[in-house]
XYZ file of C-alpha atoms in Angstrom:
627
model
C 119.603 100.179 107.827
C 116.878 102.704 108.645
C 113.943 103.040 106.256
C 115.080 106.500 105.187
C 118.530 105.185 104.375
C 117.608 101.967 102.532
C 120.402 101.488 99.992
C 119.706 101.276 96.281
C 120.983 98.106 94.631
C 122.071 97.763 91.010
C 119.984 94.793 89.869
C 121.987 94.274 86.702
C 125.319 94.392 88.529
C 124.054 91.970 91.193
C 122.690 89.616 88.542
C 119.035 89.639 89.605
C 117.037 86.721 88.239
C 113.354 86.305 89.124
C 110.417 84.124 88.181
C 106.764 83.920 89.170
C 104.328 81.235 90.224
C 100.743 82.436 89.831
C 97.983 80.445 91.541
C 94.454 81.263 90.347
C 91.200 79.632 91.460
C 88.786 78.733 88.651
C 85.126 79.728 88.903
C 83.604 76.334 88.151
C 80.360 74.814 89.403
C 82.022 71.869 91.140
C 85.387 70.880 92.558
C 88.196 69.189 90.677
C 87.641 65.623 91.832
C 84.079 65.554 93.215
C 80.665 67.166 92.789
C 80.825 69.525 95.777
C 80.132 73.203 94.930
C 82.997 75.701 94.930
C 81.080 78.243 97.018
C 82.810 79.699 100.087
C 81.041 78.942 103.367
C 80.884 80.659 106.738
C 82.828 78.581 109.295
C 79.864 79.002 111.655
C 77.827 76.851 109.245
C 80.067 73.805 109.803
C 78.159 70.667 110.826
C 81.037 68.603 112.188
C 84.792 68.533 112.790
C 87.476 66.079 111.667
C 90.807 65.825 113.494
C 94.062 64.576 111.939
C 97.790 64.395 112.515
C 99.903 64.179 109.367
C 103.251 62.498 108.764
C 105.621 62.461 105.762
C 105.801 59.404 103.512
C 108.588 58.233 101.245
C 108.482 58.669 97.491
C 108.484 55.671 95.148
C 112.292 55.848 95.229
C 112.295 55.610 99.020
C 113.227 59.288 99.524
C 111.870 61.757 102.071
C 111.389 65.421 101.139
C 113.382 67.855 103.326
C 110.553 70.399 103.529
C 108.078 67.722 104.620
C 110.513 66.357 107.192
C 110.994 69.782 108.797
C 107.232 70.388 108.786
C 106.711 67.055 110.559
C 108.984 68.079 113.439
C 106.380 70.653 114.460
C 103.925 68.609 116.532
C 100.459 69.897 115.644
C 96.895 68.679 115.488
C 94.763 69.689 112.522
C 91.011 70.246 112.787
C 88.831 70.444 109.669
C 85.394 72.075 109.521
C 82.982 70.054 107.351
C 79.651 71.237 105.899
C 76.495 69.774 104.395
C 78.253 70.202 101.017
C 81.470 68.410 102.047
C 82.064 65.173 100.125
C 83.963 62.032 101.117
C 86.840 62.925 98.764
C 87.476 66.120 100.741
C 87.426 64.127 103.972
C 89.916 61.641 102.432
C 87.397 58.848 102.986
C 86.879 58.083 99.299
C 89.168 57.978 96.233
C 89.006 61.011 93.921
C 86.704 60.865 90.912
C 87.529 61.838 87.334
C 88.948 65.262 86.517
C 86.190 67.887 86.242
C 85.427 68.640 82.570
C 84.653 72.326 83.138
C 87.927 72.901 84.995
C 89.864 71.145 82.239
C 88.151 73.267 79.575
C 88.979 76.558 81.348
C 92.576 75.433 81.897
C 92.912 74.694 78.175
C 91.656 78.215 77.371
C 94.369 79.569 79.660
C 96.934 77.354 77.924
C 95.899 78.898 74.596
C 96.270 82.451 75.928
C 99.747 81.638 77.270
C 100.808 79.939 74.009
C 101.542 76.803 76.016
C 102.190 73.484 74.283
C 99.600 71.100 75.751
C 100.665 67.548 76.632
C 99.151 64.594 74.757
C 98.308 62.774 77.963
C 98.011 64.353 81.396
C 98.703 62.340 84.538
C 97.584 63.212 88.050
C 100.437 63.474 90.560
C 100.512 63.718 94.336
C 102.494 66.602 95.826
C 103.468 65.942 99.452
C 102.013 68.622 101.751
C 101.849 68.010 105.504
C 101.249 71.530 106.807
C 97.633 70.510 107.391
C 96.198 72.288 104.367
C 95.036 68.988 102.858
C 93.370 66.137 104.743
C 95.231 63.512 102.735
C 98.717 64.920 103.340
C 99.195 65.670 99.642
C 97.835 67.908 96.891
C 96.794 66.481 93.516
C 98.389 68.232 90.549
C 98.270 67.758 86.766
C 100.884 69.033 84.304
C 98.890 70.349 81.333
C 101.500 72.136 79.261
C 104.925 73.726 78.922
C 106.986 76.073 76.759
C 104.673 79.071 76.512
C 105.448 82.779 76.660
C 104.116 86.265 77.258
C 105.438 89.601 76.061
C 106.304 92.500 78.362
C 107.943 95.882 77.843
C 111.174 94.354 79.162
C 111.024 91.461 76.713
C 109.776 87.895 76.489
C 108.975 85.940 79.655
C 108.726 82.198 79.133
C 105.997 80.063 80.685
C 107.760 76.991 82.016
C 104.662 75.040 82.982
C 100.906 75.171 83.451
C 99.424 72.957 86.172
C 95.805 72.139 87.023
C 95.576 71.508 90.771
C 93.201 71.269 93.690
C 93.159 74.230 96.068
C 94.154 73.715 99.704
C 91.874 74.009 102.709
C 91.346 77.508 104.093
C 93.140 78.350 107.339
C 90.594 79.615 109.872
C 92.576 80.005 113.094
C 95.487 78.738 115.157
C 94.866 77.122 118.514
C 97.109 75.941 121.345
C 97.018 72.434 119.862
C 97.341 73.242 116.168
C 95.425 74.752 113.277
C 91.761 74.837 112.264
C 90.997 74.591 108.526
C 87.769 74.904 106.556
C 86.991 72.296 103.880
C 84.869 74.628 101.703
C 87.940 75.666 99.690
C 89.697 72.280 99.561
C 89.486 70.822 96.055
C 88.451 74.014 94.230
C 90.112 73.847 90.776
C 93.255 75.949 90.569
C 95.765 76.687 87.825
C 99.412 77.230 88.706
C 101.454 79.120 86.125
C 105.231 79.050 86.477
C 107.403 81.435 84.471
C 110.998 80.865 83.521
C 113.784 82.834 85.271
C 113.570 85.607 82.688
C 112.654 88.605 84.851
C 115.426 91.087 85.574
C 113.820 93.862 87.633
C 111.164 94.382 90.321
C 109.126 96.387 87.827
C 109.406 93.575 85.293
C 108.084 91.083 87.845
C 105.071 93.253 88.493
C 104.364 93.755 84.787
C 104.600 90.017 84.062
C 102.170 89.250 86.895
C 99.824 91.965 85.658
C 99.878 90.542 82.132
C 99.193 86.991 83.313
C 96.389 88.252 85.552
C 94.756 90.016 82.608
C 94.946 86.845 80.492
C 93.378 84.805 83.287
C 90.490 87.242 83.769
C 89.879 87.278 80.014
C 88.418 83.766 80.287
C 85.583 85.096 82.454
C 85.889 81.840 84.395
C 88.240 82.657 87.268
C 87.248 83.604 90.787
C 87.738 87.207 91.882
C 88.401 88.723 95.274
C 90.869 88.478 98.132
C 92.620 85.110 98.328
C 91.452 83.806 94.942
C 94.769 84.630 93.273
C 98.188 84.291 94.908
C 101.631 85.052 93.603
C 104.847 83.355 94.677
C 108.117 84.938 93.590
C 111.436 83.160 93.016
C 114.397 85.511 93.441
C 118.160 85.102 93.305
C 121.247 87.194 92.623
C 124.545 86.041 91.097
C 126.310 84.933 94.286
C 123.121 84.316 96.242
C 120.619 81.471 96.016
C 117.128 80.769 94.745
C 114.589 81.800 97.355
C 110.872 81.222 96.913
C 108.682 83.845 98.580
C 105.145 82.597 99.198
C 101.870 84.460 99.498
C 102.393 87.833 97.792
C 98.854 89.240 97.659
C 99.013 92.187 95.252
C 100.939 93.617 92.316
C 102.727 96.325 94.320
C 103.696 93.630 96.798
C 105.511 91.718 94.046
C 107.668 94.723 93.238
C 108.409 95.380 96.921
C 109.246 91.726 97.643
C 111.685 91.419 94.729
C 113.382 94.671 95.702
C 113.542 93.625 99.352
C 114.876 90.146 98.620
C 117.638 91.556 96.435
C 118.686 93.737 99.362
C 118.473 90.860 101.853
C 120.671 88.618 99.753
C 123.173 91.416 99.108
C 123.440 92.091 102.863
C 123.803 88.381 103.642
C 126.654 88.151 101.136
C 128.351 91.122 102.802
C 128.003 89.360 106.174
C 129.396 86.168 104.635
C 132.476 88.015 103.402
C 133.025 89.567 106.831
C 132.590 86.232 108.602
C 135.114 84.568 106.306
C 137.606 87.358 106.906
C 137.217 86.699 110.620
C 137.543 82.934 110.119
C 134.184 82.584 111.880
C 132.713 79.290 113.064
C 129.816 77.922 115.095
C 130.576 76.144 118.369
C 128.794 73.382 120.227
C 125.407 73.760 121.867
C 125.422 73.592 125.659
C 123.128 73.996 128.672
C 123.749 77.378 130.343
C 120.855 77.336 132.803
C 123.225 77.895 135.735
C 124.272 81.313 134.365
C 120.675 82.495 134.785
C 119.820 80.830 138.096
C 119.014 84.202 139.726
C 117.795 86.019 136.624
C 115.029 88.591 136.765
C 114.454 88.489 133.008
C 110.731 87.831 132.563
C 111.105 85.507 129.562
C 113.911 83.417 130.983
C 112.502 83.366 134.527
C 109.145 82.196 133.191
C 110.740 79.326 131.289
C 112.862 78.218 134.257
C 109.959 78.379 136.719
C 108.021 76.089 134.362
C 110.807 73.502 134.492
C 112.609 74.689 131.392
C 116.271 75.183 130.546
C 118.464 77.737 128.806
C 120.552 76.448 125.904
C 123.169 78.456 124.047
C 125.617 78.263 121.158
C 128.824 80.297 120.743
C 129.160 82.050 117.389
C 132.891 82.635 117.032
C 133.702 85.790 115.055
C 130.042 86.852 114.825
C 130.202 89.810 117.247
C 128.282 92.787 115.818
C 127.017 90.815 112.830
C 124.117 88.970 114.460
C 122.517 92.343 115.115
C 123.265 93.671 111.635
C 120.164 94.721 109.717
C 119.529 92.863 106.459
C 116.038 94.262 105.823
C 114.182 97.090 107.570
C 113.783 96.024 111.229
C 115.053 92.510 110.453
C 118.537 91.295 111.357
C 120.643 88.191 111.018
C 119.461 87.452 114.572
C 115.859 87.587 113.296
C 116.749 84.823 110.843
C 118.086 82.693 113.702
C 114.936 83.433 115.656
C 112.687 82.409 112.743
C 114.338 78.986 112.670
C 114.015 78.597 116.420
C 110.335 79.506 116.284
C 109.705 76.692 113.826
C 110.469 74.336 116.701
C 108.171 75.971 119.227
C 110.469 78.489 120.904
C 109.358 82.068 121.394
C 112.554 83.308 119.773
C 116.284 83.781 120.332
C 118.290 86.205 122.474
C 121.818 87.080 121.315
C 124.663 89.094 122.759
C 124.500 91.802 120.078
C 121.287 92.949 121.810
C 122.198 92.132 125.413
C 122.155 93.300 128.176
C 118.428 93.986 127.680
C 115.057 92.333 128.359
C 115.973 92.025 132.029
C 119.289 90.250 131.298
C 122.150 91.942 133.188
C 125.729 92.652 132.172
C 126.908 90.141 134.777
C 124.686 87.443 133.263
C 126.048 88.195 129.796
C 129.583 87.765 131.104
C 128.621 84.492 132.810
C 127.034 83.319 129.558
C 130.145 84.118 127.548
C 132.319 82.306 130.052
C 130.029 79.255 130.076
C 130.352 78.725 126.304
C 133.931 79.977 125.881
C 133.072 83.083 123.861
C 135.520 85.992 123.669
C 135.075 89.694 122.860
C 134.958 89.126 119.108
C 132.328 86.418 119.439
C 128.559 86.343 119.849
C 126.290 83.959 121.712
C 122.697 82.974 120.884
C 120.427 81.454 123.529
C 116.952 79.959 123.882
C 114.865 79.561 127.037
C 112.091 76.956 126.837
C 111.135 73.463 127.955
C 114.130 71.083 127.583
C 113.047 69.411 124.320
C 112.041 72.664 122.620
C 115.163 74.459 123.816
C 117.419 71.741 122.372
C 115.652 71.636 118.989
C 115.409 75.413 118.717
C 119.042 76.192 119.541
C 120.227 73.499 117.120
C 118.096 75.101 114.383
C 119.531 78.534 115.207
C 123.069 77.120 115.163
C 122.475 75.541 111.752
C 121.239 78.867 110.400
C 124.292 80.646 111.799
C 126.559 78.101 110.099
C 124.697 78.732 106.821
C 125.517 82.451 107.149
C 129.203 81.607 106.702
C 128.338 79.933 103.398
C 126.204 82.835 102.178
C 122.520 82.743 101.227
C 120.634 79.508 101.909
C 118.047 78.196 99.462
C 114.699 78.225 101.235
C 111.016 79.018 101.122
C 110.025 82.288 102.801
C 106.754 84.017 103.604
C 105.857 87.534 102.519
C 105.261 90.121 105.247
C 102.952 93.099 104.732
C 105.851 95.565 104.918
C 107.695 93.992 101.964
C 110.120 91.968 104.097
C 110.123 88.160 104.319
C 110.415 85.463 106.994
C 111.713 81.903 106.927
C 109.128 79.157 106.403
C 110.896 75.915 105.411
C 113.521 74.439 103.079
C 112.815 74.400 99.350
C 110.907 71.239 98.374
C 112.746 68.625 96.335
C 111.878 66.022 93.709
C 110.861 63.540 96.407
C 107.804 65.681 96.992
C 106.010 64.385 93.852
C 104.792 60.894 93.027
C 102.007 59.425 90.835
C 98.332 59.351 91.841
C 97.069 55.840 91.095
C 93.367 56.466 91.812
C 92.674 58.796 88.854
C 93.120 57.685 85.225
C 95.090 59.961 82.892
C 93.242 62.381 80.613
C 93.956 63.293 77.005
C 93.328 67.049 76.725
C 92.265 68.336 73.306
C 93.018 72.070 72.833
C 90.801 72.150 69.728
C 87.751 71.646 71.963
C 87.957 75.209 73.322
C 87.735 78.675 71.753
C 90.319 81.359 72.417
C 88.639 84.056 74.566
C 88.730 87.751 73.740
C 91.422 89.572 75.747
C 90.272 92.271 78.139
C 92.219 94.998 76.341
C 90.629 93.856 73.065
C 87.245 93.929 74.800
C 87.905 97.504 75.929
C 88.562 98.564 72.330
C 85.335 96.867 71.185
C 83.262 98.589 73.878
C 84.589 101.958 72.744
C 84.002 101.286 69.052
C 80.725 99.333 69.194
C 78.940 100.895 72.165
C 80.343 104.422 72.177
C 81.678 104.216 75.738
C 84.499 106.547 76.720
C 87.729 104.608 77.185
C 87.890 104.995 80.954
C 84.398 103.572 81.472
C 84.989 100.865 78.857
C 88.119 99.734 80.669
C 86.346 99.733 84.036
C 83.666 97.409 82.701
C 85.931 95.165 80.626
C 88.371 94.591 83.480
C 85.628 94.319 86.098
C 84.064 91.085 87.255
C 80.700 91.825 85.583
C 81.642 92.256 81.919
C 79.548 89.240 80.923
C 76.532 90.774 82.674
C 77.156 94.042 80.808
C 77.052 92.249 77.466
C 73.867 90.393 78.423
C 72.207 93.682 79.409
C 73.171 95.362 76.140
C 71.865 92.362 74.173
C 68.510 92.905 75.950
C 68.357 96.506 74.757
C 69.700 98.362 77.806
C 71.523 101.593 76.984
C 75.260 100.675 77.037
C 76.410 103.808 78.864
C 73.720 103.432 81.522
C 74.493 99.714 81.995
C 78.252 100.346 82.142
C 78.057 103.266 84.574
C 75.687 101.315 86.840
C 77.905 98.205 86.931
C 81.180 100.104 87.305
C 80.611 103.531 88.857
C 77.374 103.217 90.823
C 78.387 99.959 92.515
C 81.708 101.527 93.495
C 79.942 104.546 94.997
C 77.493 102.541 97.105
C 80.314 100.215 98.226
C 82.177 103.243 99.550
C 79.024 104.139 101.467
C 79.055 100.727 103.129
C 76.666 98.722 100.945
C 77.627 94.993 100.705
C 77.665 94.957 96.888
C 78.976 91.382 96.733
C 75.402 90.341 97.601
C 74.126 91.738 94.292
C 73.349 89.048 91.702
C 73.050 89.205 87.923
C 69.268 88.858 88.286
C 69.166 91.908 90.569
C 70.822 94.046 87.909
C 68.829 92.672 84.952
C 65.525 93.180 86.795
C 66.618 96.705 87.729
C 67.577 97.559 84.151
C 64.178 96.303 82.950
C 62.350 98.555 85.422
C 64.299 101.596 84.206
C 63.790 100.729 80.522
C 60.017 100.279 81.113
C 59.773 103.626 82.893
C 58.888 102.088 86.253
C 62.019 103.476 87.952
C 63.909 106.709 87.338
C 67.631 106.370 86.736
C 68.164 108.690 89.683
C 66.666 106.056 91.978
C 69.084 103.296 90.902
C 71.686 103.866 93.674
C 69.080 103.661 96.421
C 67.451 100.535 94.970
C 70.845 98.826 94.547
C 71.716 99.673 98.145
C 68.421 98.157 99.285
C 69.058 94.992 97.251
C 72.605 94.697 98.595
C 71.335 94.867 102.161
C 68.291 92.634 101.493
C 69.402 90.331 98.650
C 66.324 88.087 98.913
C 64.175 90.914 97.510
C 63.419 91.259 93.830
C 64.255 94.585 92.182
C 60.542 95.448 92.045
C 60.171 94.735 95.770
C 63.278 96.818 96.511
C 61.719 99.785 94.690
C 58.707 99.524 96.995
C 60.869 99.164 100.119
C 62.918 102.206 99.078
C 59.741 104.183 98.513
C 60.644 104.902 94.898
C 57.557 103.759 93.050
C 57.047 105.923 89.995
C 55.059 109.188 90.180
C 52.721 110.654 87.600
C 53.558 113.749 85.568
C 50.938 115.630 87.580
C 52.769 114.732 90.814
C 56.051 115.828 89.252
C 54.478 119.158 88.281
C 53.057 119.681 91.772
C 56.535 119.124 93.301
C 58.208 121.423 90.770
C 55.602 124.188 91.218
C 56.219 124.051 94.965
C 59.976 124.502 94.403
C 59.359 127.387 91.965
C 57.015 129.205 94.336
C 59.460 128.763 97.213
C 62.180 130.415 95.119
C 60.046 133.027 93.340
C 62.310 135.951 94.282
C 65.403 134.209 92.861
C 63.567 133.418 89.604
C 62.314 136.979 89.284
C 65.899 138.204 89.656
C 67.795 135.579 87.612
C 65.220 134.151 85.234
C 66.326 130.914 83.521
C 69.792 131.290 85.102
C 68.212 129.960 88.306
C 67.480 126.637 86.596
C 70.622 124.752 87.628
C 70.249 125.320 91.360
C 66.490 124.653 91.356
C 66.914 121.431 89.366
C 68.877 119.880 92.205
C 66.248 120.998 94.703
C 63.430 119.571 92.583
C 65.173 116.210 92.160
C 65.788 116.097 95.898
C 62.118 116.730 96.574
C 61.169 113.832 94.311
C 63.853 111.511 95.826
C 64.674 109.784 92.550
C 61.063 108.858 91.840
C 60.973 110.749 88.542
C 63.210 110.723 85.510
C 65.568 113.685 85.341
C 64.570 114.622 81.784
C 60.900 114.827 82.749
C 61.702 116.982 85.787
C 63.950 119.201 83.663
C 61.254 119.799 81.054
C 58.595 120.656 83.647
C 60.955 122.953 85.576
C 61.943 124.902 82.455
C 58.271 125.297 81.609
C 57.340 126.575 85.090
C 60.283 128.989 85.254
C 59.316 130.258 81.795
C 55.815 131.061 83.032
C 57.306 133.576 85.488
C 59.782 135.174 83.068
């Protein structure tokens, strides 16, 4: 399946059903269950480290969650970076405190925008998570409401549930022993919005996510930027299975993932049909180290020299299908390899790709003979230390057996190219159990006001402030719309404020200025200087760039540093006269037609120190003297 020949699938004929889970961090002062700030920290600022190993626990019914059990088989050590702002709750050394009032209020605004029916009493639950992303081994989650809906061009999409949760710790790096996490993000309030399975196309999934994202941003109380919002997508087709794809980062990615997962499931069903026609089966795992005793394959030789073994499993009737592509550059053999990697192996070799990687034809024949595989069969093998090799080949064998059944239900991770990889089984009901340390809350939706939607805000900016629609939309949908409204309330010209916050910041960002360092006070001080005539509008980009690079400065200090202190009208005239005299021949020939070109030269000479209207008036006057 080359990229140029990717088949088109009929979503309606295949019975595509999709749903979304949107995770959005809230921009609150403190975390959900303690008073720590929600500000992101630099890992280099960590004061100490905490080390843990996590293990699954049984639910109140004595059940163990399959996803947690598989995660626990991967032996890893987790290191957590703690800061001067880290509290005992985040370290799991103190019970959680009451639910944060601000987070609850924002979540209730979101419930209103989604037309969700809010529960009378909300209980905190523990969701088992032992991938290291939480020091306690579980995430606290609160069901706030159900039975909402949004409208899209493809019809109604139901909102199945709205959860208020604590964010997980931030993954910093992987080490030989495990994973390093940062505790600055752990406990940040987060809403999780789950839609019903009402989406029927990749485009519909994208539109639904876009609509929900707009509603969330309308509150003005959600965090913005990379990693602050994540989308998971649930996808299935009629004869396939529900697959949850985690970590889709952008709207285009949602469309690509849905389209790619439809194709993957369709190809897996085609493989299933072929395997059943061949009466395929999976044989027993065995040690085939002897077949590679003299191998010159780098991977296998390295494992054997380190005291490892080679294990293999015959896949009867699988010949040619293990190497069959199910997504661009991903094959059924890649799926087997993903499962093996979960148990520490580097991957899986299989006979659809051998001889290769230093494995000879003679070794392939010896391998086939060792496991009793014929010409119509395939063989998968793993080379690693004995324990890893056994676990990995068993996992690969189980995945091969699942291929005969069709599409397995599972959780997968999104890749940047629109394909997906296996992560773990889907979690079950045993994953959730009550949190006994936090009392229930009784949310009151009447305590909050319904926020103005961003598209409604755009219309208001056009009608009330006279902005053109493009600029109005840039400001309304940008992260600084509240700052824009504050500036206008203080008498700043709306078009100037809007273009500065939307266009000018974009321009200086493209030039490398770290605009995220700019604060509301920077902008408000800057606007005041312009309104008072102490800074020309033309000097705004340079002053903003200075503030972005030196955020501890005030706007007034940045004007001085940039060398843009205001000039007198006499100084403006001197600069303009110099430009006019330098271009006397052009003026004598063109008269006032020379104005446009000389205006740019005059403004350049003054470097943004003078207002453009003042310069324009003086230049026209001086050109007129020579006409």
